[in-house]
Amino acid sequence: MIRVLLADDQTLIRAGFRALLDAEPDMEVVAEAGTGREAVRLAMREAPDVILMDIRMPDGDGLAAARQILAEPRLAQTRVIILTTFELDEYIAEAVRAGAAGFLVKDTEPEELIRAVRVVHDGDALLSPSVTRRIMAQLAMHSRAAARTVPLGQITGREREVLALVGEGLNNAEIAEQLFITPLTAKTHVSRIMTKLQVRDRAQLVVLAYESGLVQPGWSS
C-alpha cells in the first residue's frame, strides 16, 4: 500500500486528490495538511511514502517544507512531488534541488497524477527529458561558479555513461537502447550509481550529473 500525504492550502483540491487516490486499491491518503509547517509535522508523524506538496502555502511554503522533510534521516524513503498552478522553470529547478522526485502542474489529468505517485514510489524521477534538459541546464548555469566536487572516481566507465544519460533525462528503457543493454541492466547500473554516490533518487542523480560537470548545457552524451 502506497501511503500518501496531501499538502495544499485549498480544501477542495485536497478533497479531490483524496477521492482520486483513495479509490486506487494500492493507495491510501494517511493525512492532509493546509500549511507548510503542518506538512512537516504530519510527515514526521506519519512517515508517508509519497507527499503531494503544493509549492505555495502559508506558514512555510512547499519548497521550504520539502527541504526540511527530505533532510530528515528517518524519512529517507519518503518521496515528494511538488504541485503548482504554474509550470515555471525556477520552481522546477528549486524543487529538484530541494530533493523533490517530481513536479506536476495542478491541472494534470487524473491518470497522470496516479501514475506519478506510482513512478516516484518506485524510485524513478518524474521529469520528462525536455523538462530535465531545460531545467537542469538552468540549474547548472546558476551554480557553475560553485560546482560541487563529486567523487565520480567511485563509479566505473560504464556507470559514467549511464549517469550522463540519466542527466539527459532518459529513462531505463531509453538508456538500454542507447547502450545496447537490457532495461534491467540499465536499472541495475542506476541503482548501483545511487548507492555509490549516496543519493536518494533519480532526480538527485540528474542534479549531480550537471553539478559535477559530467553533463553541461548544450552537451550531448
mmCIF file of C-alpha atoms in Angstrom:
data_model
loop_
_atom_site.group_PDB
_atom_site.id
_atom_site.type_symbol
_atom_site.label_atom_id
_atom_site.label_comp_id
_atom_site.label_asym_id
_atom_site.label_seq_id
_atom_site.Cartn_x
_atom_site.Cartn_y
_atom_site.Cartn_z
ATOM 1 C CA MET A 1 0.000 0.000 0.000
ATOM 2 C CA ILE A 2 1.367 3.428 -1.015
ATOM 3 C CA ARG A 3 0.765 5.848 1.865
ATOM 4 C CA VAL A 4 0.220 9.421 0.673
ATOM 5 C CA LEU A 5 0.253 12.782 2.469
ATOM 6 C CA LEU A 6 -1.593 15.670 0.804
ATOM 7 C CA ALA A 7 -0.280 19.195 1.448
ATOM 8 C CA ASP A 8 -2.279 22.031 -0.128
ATOM 9 C CA ASP A 9 -3.928 25.107 1.350
ATOM 10 C CA GLN A 10 -7.062 24.641 -0.782
ATOM 11 C CA THR A 11 -9.521 22.274 0.871
ATOM 12 C CA LEU A 12 -11.347 21.431 -2.372
ATOM 13 C CA ILE A 13 -8.130 20.415 -4.111
ATOM 14 C CA ARG A 14 -7.184 18.152 -1.204
ATOM 15 C CA ALA A 15 -10.665 16.608 -1.254
ATOM 16 C CA GLY A 16 -10.408 15.925 -4.976
ATOM 17 C CA PHE A 17 -6.981 14.352 -4.678
ATOM 18 C CA ARG A 18 -8.098 12.248 -1.712
ATOM 19 C CA ALA A 19 -11.126 10.899 -3.578
ATOM 20 C CA LEU A 20 -8.971 10.084 -6.590
ATOM 21 C CA LEU A 21 -6.159 8.342 -4.701
ATOM 22 C CA ASP A 22 -8.269 6.534 -2.114
ATOM 23 C CA ALA A 23 -10.187 4.939 -4.994
ATOM 24 C CA GLU A 24 -6.999 3.129 -6.055
ATOM 25 C CA PRO A 25 -6.559 -0.318 -4.488
ATOM 26 C CA ASP A 26 -2.856 0.244 -3.780
ATOM 27 C CA MET A 27 -3.059 3.796 -2.353
ATOM 28 C CA GLU A 28 -4.182 5.370 0.910
ATOM 29 C CA VAL A 29 -4.232 9.046 1.929
ATOM 30 C CA VAL A 30 -2.977 8.994 5.522
ATOM 31 C CA ALA A 31 -3.115 12.731 6.306
ATOM 32 C CA GLU A 32 -3.839 16.205 4.936
ATOM 33 C CA ALA A 33 -2.001 19.465 5.618
ATOM 34 C CA GLY A 34 -3.013 23.039 4.804
ATOM 35 C CA THR A 35 0.303 24.764 5.601
ATOM 36 C CA GLY A 36 3.988 24.089 5.196
ATOM 37 C CA ARG A 37 4.521 23.772 8.946
ATOM 38 C CA GLU A 38 1.662 21.296 9.235
ATOM 39 C CA ALA A 39 3.039 19.295 6.303
ATOM 40 C CA VAL A 40 6.364 18.895 8.116
ATOM 41 C CA ARG A 41 4.652 17.899 11.375
ATOM 42 C CA LEU A 42 2.428 15.308 9.703
ATOM 43 C CA ALA A 43 5.283 13.926 7.618
ATOM 44 C CA MET A 44 7.304 13.362 10.794
ATOM 45 C CA ARG A 45 4.326 11.645 12.419
ATOM 46 C CA GLU A 46 3.111 9.512 9.514
ATOM 47 C CA ALA A 47 6.345 8.830 7.546
ATOM 48 C CA PRO A 48 4.378 8.626 4.273
ATOM 49 C CA ASP A 49 5.741 7.004 1.128
ATOM 50 C CA VAL A 50 4.762 9.929 -1.115
ATOM 51 C CA ILE A 51 3.877 13.548 -0.396
ATOM 52 C CA LEU A 52 1.929 15.688 -2.879
ATOM 53 C CA MET A 53 3.174 19.148 -1.896
ATOM 54 C CA ASP A 54 1.753 22.463 -3.076
ATOM 55 C CA ILE A 55 4.555 24.878 -3.814
ATOM 56 C CA ARG A 56 2.679 27.904 -2.447
ATOM 57 C CA MET A 57 1.262 27.592 1.064
ATOM 58 C CA PRO A 58 1.054 29.835 4.133
ATOM 59 C CA ASP A 59 3.252 29.327 7.194
ATOM 60 C CA GLY A 60 6.144 27.846 5.241
ATOM 61 C CA ASP A 61 5.905 27.195 1.510
ATOM 62 C CA GLY A 62 6.170 23.807 -0.176
ATOM 63 C CA LEU A 63 9.834 24.164 -1.073
ATOM 64 C CA ALA A 64 10.850 25.004 2.495
ATOM 65 C CA ALA A 65 8.738 22.147 3.826
ATOM 66 C CA ALA A 66 10.205 19.729 1.272
ATOM 67 C CA ARG A 67 13.760 20.688 2.215
ATOM 68 C CA GLN A 68 13.055 20.086 5.898
ATOM 69 C CA ILE A 69 11.299 16.775 5.292
ATOM 70 C CA LEU A 70 13.893 15.420 2.884
ATOM 71 C CA ALA A 71 16.737 16.342 5.230
ATOM 72 C CA GLU A 72 15.279 14.111 7.951
ATOM 73 C CA PRO A 73 17.190 10.777 8.030
ATOM 74 C CA ARG A 74 14.210 8.742 9.193
ATOM 75 C CA LEU A 75 12.220 9.948 6.181
ATOM 76 C CA ALA A 76 14.838 8.707 3.724
ATOM 77 C CA GLN A 77 12.239 6.598 1.898
ATOM 78 C CA THR A 78 9.711 9.444 1.548
ATOM 79 C CA ARG A 79 9.318 10.910 -1.940
ATOM 80 C CA VAL A 80 7.956 14.409 -2.628
ATOM 81 C CA ILE A 81 6.040 15.505 -5.717
ATOM 82 C CA ILE A 82 5.772 19.287 -5.972
ATOM 83 C CA LEU A 83 2.441 20.665 -7.228
ATOM 84 C CA THR A 84 1.820 24.150 -8.576
ATOM 85 C CA THR A 85 -0.545 26.088 -10.805
ATOM 86 C CA PHE A 86 2.281 27.394 -12.958
ATOM 87 C CA GLU A 87 4.974 25.450 -14.821
ATOM 88 C CA LEU A 88 7.759 27.918 -14.073
ATOM 89 C CA ASP A 89 11.389 26.987 -14.652
ATOM 90 C CA GLU A 90 12.719 28.475 -11.430
ATOM 91 C CA TYR A 91 10.212 26.500 -9.398
ATOM 92 C CA ILE A 92 11.132 23.220 -11.067
ATOM 93 C CA ALA A 93 14.842 23.824 -10.556
ATOM 94 C CA GLU A 94 14.388 24.733 -6.906
ATOM 95 C CA ALA A 95 12.087 21.751 -6.350
ATOM 96 C CA VAL A 96 14.661 19.326 -7.740
ATOM 97 C CA ARG A 97 17.473 20.984 -5.815
ATOM 98 C CA ALA A 98 15.389 20.637 -2.649
ATOM 99 C CA GLY A 99 15.283 16.896 -3.276
ATOM 100 C CA ALA A 100 11.840 16.527 -4.854
ATOM 101 C CA ALA A 101 11.379 13.456 -7.033
ATOM 102 C CA GLY A 102 8.790 15.028 -9.301
ATOM 103 C CA PHE A 103 6.967 18.123 -10.433
ATOM 104 C CA LEU A 104 3.360 18.397 -11.641
ATOM 105 C CA VAL A 105 1.002 21.224 -12.522
ATOM 106 C CA LYS A 106 -2.363 21.030 -10.767
ATOM 107 C CA ASP A 107 -4.379 20.596 -13.947
ATOM 108 C CA THR A 108 -2.633 17.291 -14.662
ATOM 109 C CA GLU A 109 -5.024 14.587 -15.854
ATOM 110 C CA PRO A 110 -6.182 12.231 -13.068
ATOM 111 C CA GLU A 111 -4.496 9.191 -14.606
ATOM 112 C CA GLU A 112 -1.215 11.116 -14.821
ATOM 113 C CA LEU A 113 -1.391 12.029 -11.150
ATOM 114 C CA ILE A 114 -1.969 8.404 -10.191
ATOM 115 C CA ARG A 115 0.882 7.285 -12.444
ATOM 116 C CA ALA A 116 3.131 9.940 -10.907
ATOM 117 C CA VAL A 117 2.580 8.608 -7.401
ATOM 118 C CA ARG A 118 3.479 5.095 -8.514
ATOM 119 C CA VAL A 119 6.517 6.269 -10.519
ATOM 120 C CA VAL A 120 8.158 8.157 -7.664
ATOM 121 C CA HIS A 121 7.233 5.437 -5.165
ATOM 122 C CA ASP A 122 9.191 3.007 -7.353
ATOM 123 C CA GLY A 123 12.229 5.282 -7.132
ATOM 124 C CA ASP A 124 12.079 6.961 -10.532
ATOM 125 C CA ALA A 125 12.081 10.693 -11.225
ATOM 126 C CA LEU A 126 9.026 12.369 -12.650
ATOM 127 C CA LEU A 127 10.823 14.628 -15.115
ATOM 128 C CA SER A 128 10.438 14.365 -18.866
ATOM 129 C CA PRO A 129 13.620 14.645 -20.990
ATOM 130 C CA SER A 130 12.593 18.081 -22.320
ATOM 131 C CA VAL A 131 11.919 19.444 -18.842
ATOM 132 C CA THR A 132 15.075 17.820 -17.487
ATOM 133 C CA ARG A 133 17.361 19.361 -20.114
ATOM 134 C CA ARG A 134 15.816 22.817 -19.802
ATOM 135 C CA ILE A 135 15.709 22.993 -16.043
ATOM 136 C CA MET A 136 18.966 21.242 -15.255
ATOM 137 C CA ALA A 137 20.776 23.422 -17.790
ATOM 138 C CA GLN A 138 19.432 26.462 -15.959
ATOM 139 C CA LEU A 139 20.410 24.984 -12.600
ATOM 140 C CA ALA A 140 23.917 24.189 -13.849
ATOM 141 C CA MET A 141 24.476 27.687 -15.213
ATOM 142 C CA HIS A 142 23.386 29.230 -11.911
ATOM 143 C CA SER A 143 25.725 27.006 -9.918
ATOM 144 C CA ARG A 144 28.677 26.873 -12.331
ATOM 145 C CA ALA A 145 30.829 29.158 -10.191
ATOM 146 C CA ALA A 146 30.405 26.910 -7.184
ATOM 147 C CA ALA A 147 30.353 23.463 -8.748
ATOM 148 C CA ARG A 148 30.298 20.548 -6.358
ATOM 149 C CA THR A 149 33.235 18.198 -6.008
ATOM 150 C CA VAL A 150 31.666 14.832 -6.764
ATOM 151 C CA PRO A 151 33.692 11.616 -6.310
ATOM 152 C CA LEU A 152 32.976 10.168 -9.744
ATOM 153 C CA GLY A 153 36.071 8.028 -9.372
ATOM 154 C CA GLN A 154 33.898 5.664 -7.354
ATOM 155 C CA ILE A 155 31.920 4.668 -10.435
ATOM 156 C CA THR A 156 33.015 2.670 -13.471
ATOM 157 C CA GLY A 157 33.314 3.939 -17.036
ATOM 158 C CA ARG A 158 30.029 2.271 -17.953
ATOM 159 C CA GLU A 159 28.348 3.823 -14.939
ATOM 160 C CA ARG A 160 29.601 7.239 -16.057
ATOM 161 C CA GLU A 161 27.916 6.648 -19.410
ATOM 162 C CA VAL A 162 24.697 5.700 -17.651
ATOM 163 C CA LEU A 163 24.881 8.722 -15.340
ATOM 164 C CA ALA A 164 25.342 11.049 -18.310
ATOM 165 C CA LEU A 165 22.244 9.598 -19.959
ATOM 166 C CA VAL A 166 20.277 9.959 -16.728
ATOM 167 C CA GLY A 167 21.389 13.595 -16.768
ATOM 168 C CA GLU A 168 19.955 13.912 -20.257
ATOM 169 C CA GLY A 169 16.597 12.797 -18.880
ATOM 170 C CA LEU A 170 16.489 9.302 -20.382
ATOM 171 C CA ASN A 171 14.581 6.530 -18.638
ATOM 172 C CA ASN A 172 15.908 2.987 -18.203
ATOM 173 C CA ALA A 173 14.448 1.705 -21.478
ATOM 174 C CA GLU A 174 15.963 4.618 -23.414
ATOM 175 C CA ILE A 175 19.337 4.153 -21.709
ATOM 176 C CA ALA A 176 19.229 0.461 -22.602
ATOM 177 C CA GLU A 177 18.574 1.305 -26.239
ATOM 178 C CA GLN A 178 21.440 3.811 -26.332
ATOM 179 C CA LEU A 179 23.958 1.434 -24.752
ATOM 180 C CA PHE A 180 22.701 -1.846 -26.303
ATOM 181 C CA ILE A 181 21.918 -3.392 -22.924
ATOM 182 C CA THR A 182 18.703 -4.646 -21.331
ATOM 183 C CA PRO A 183 16.404 -2.309 -19.339
ATOM 184 C CA LEU A 184 17.045 -4.473 -16.267
ATOM 185 C CA THR A 185 20.796 -3.976 -16.660
ATOM 186 C CA ALA A 186 20.250 -0.224 -17.032
ATOM 187 C CA LYS A 187 18.149 -0.202 -13.862
ATOM 188 C CA THR A 188 20.872 -2.141 -12.021
ATOM 189 C CA HIS A 189 23.512 0.379 -13.123
ATOM 190 C CA VAL A 190 21.353 3.278 -11.936
ATOM 191 C CA SER A 191 20.778 1.632 -8.547
ATOM 192 C CA ARG A 192 24.496 0.980 -8.087
ATOM 193 C CA ILE A 193 25.356 4.574 -9.009
ATOM 194 C CA MET A 194 22.833 5.871 -6.477
ATOM 195 C CA THR A 195 24.352 3.658 -3.783
ATOM 196 C CA LYS A 196 27.948 4.616 -4.595
ATOM 197 C CA LEU A 197 27.248 8.346 -4.807
ATOM 198 C CA GLN A 198 24.844 8.300 -1.846
ATOM 199 C CA VAL A 199 21.888 9.988 -3.490
ATOM 200 C CA ARG A 200 18.286 9.250 -2.604
ATOM 201 C CA ASP A 201 16.648 9.099 -6.018
ATOM 202 C CA ARG A 202 16.926 9.582 -9.769
ATOM 203 C CA ALA A 203 16.137 13.293 -9.669
ATOM 204 C CA GLN A 204 19.164 13.840 -7.456
ATOM 205 C CA LEU A 205 21.289 11.894 -9.956
ATOM 206 C CA VAL A 206 20.216 14.395 -12.617
ATOM 207 C CA VAL A 207 21.330 17.292 -10.421
ATOM 208 C CA LEU A 208 24.618 15.528 -9.660
ATOM 209 C CA ALA A 209 25.313 14.850 -13.352
ATOM 210 C CA TYR A 210 25.114 18.573 -14.093
ATOM 211 C CA GLU A 211 26.733 19.938 -10.961
ATOM 212 C CA SER A 212 29.683 17.545 -11.293
ATOM 213 C CA GLY A 213 30.302 18.780 -14.850
ATOM 214 C CA LEU A 214 29.712 15.330 -16.370
ATOM 215 C CA VAL A 215 26.872 16.863 -18.374
ATOM 216 C CA GLN A 216 26.733 20.556 -19.212
ATOM 217 C CA PRO A 217 24.236 22.794 -21.009
ATOM 218 C CA GLY A 218 24.361 22.158 -24.728
ATOM 219 C CA TRP A 219 26.299 18.925 -24.355
ATOM 220 C CA SER A 220 25.080 15.692 -25.836
ATOM 221 C CA SER A 221 26.142 12.486 -24.170
#
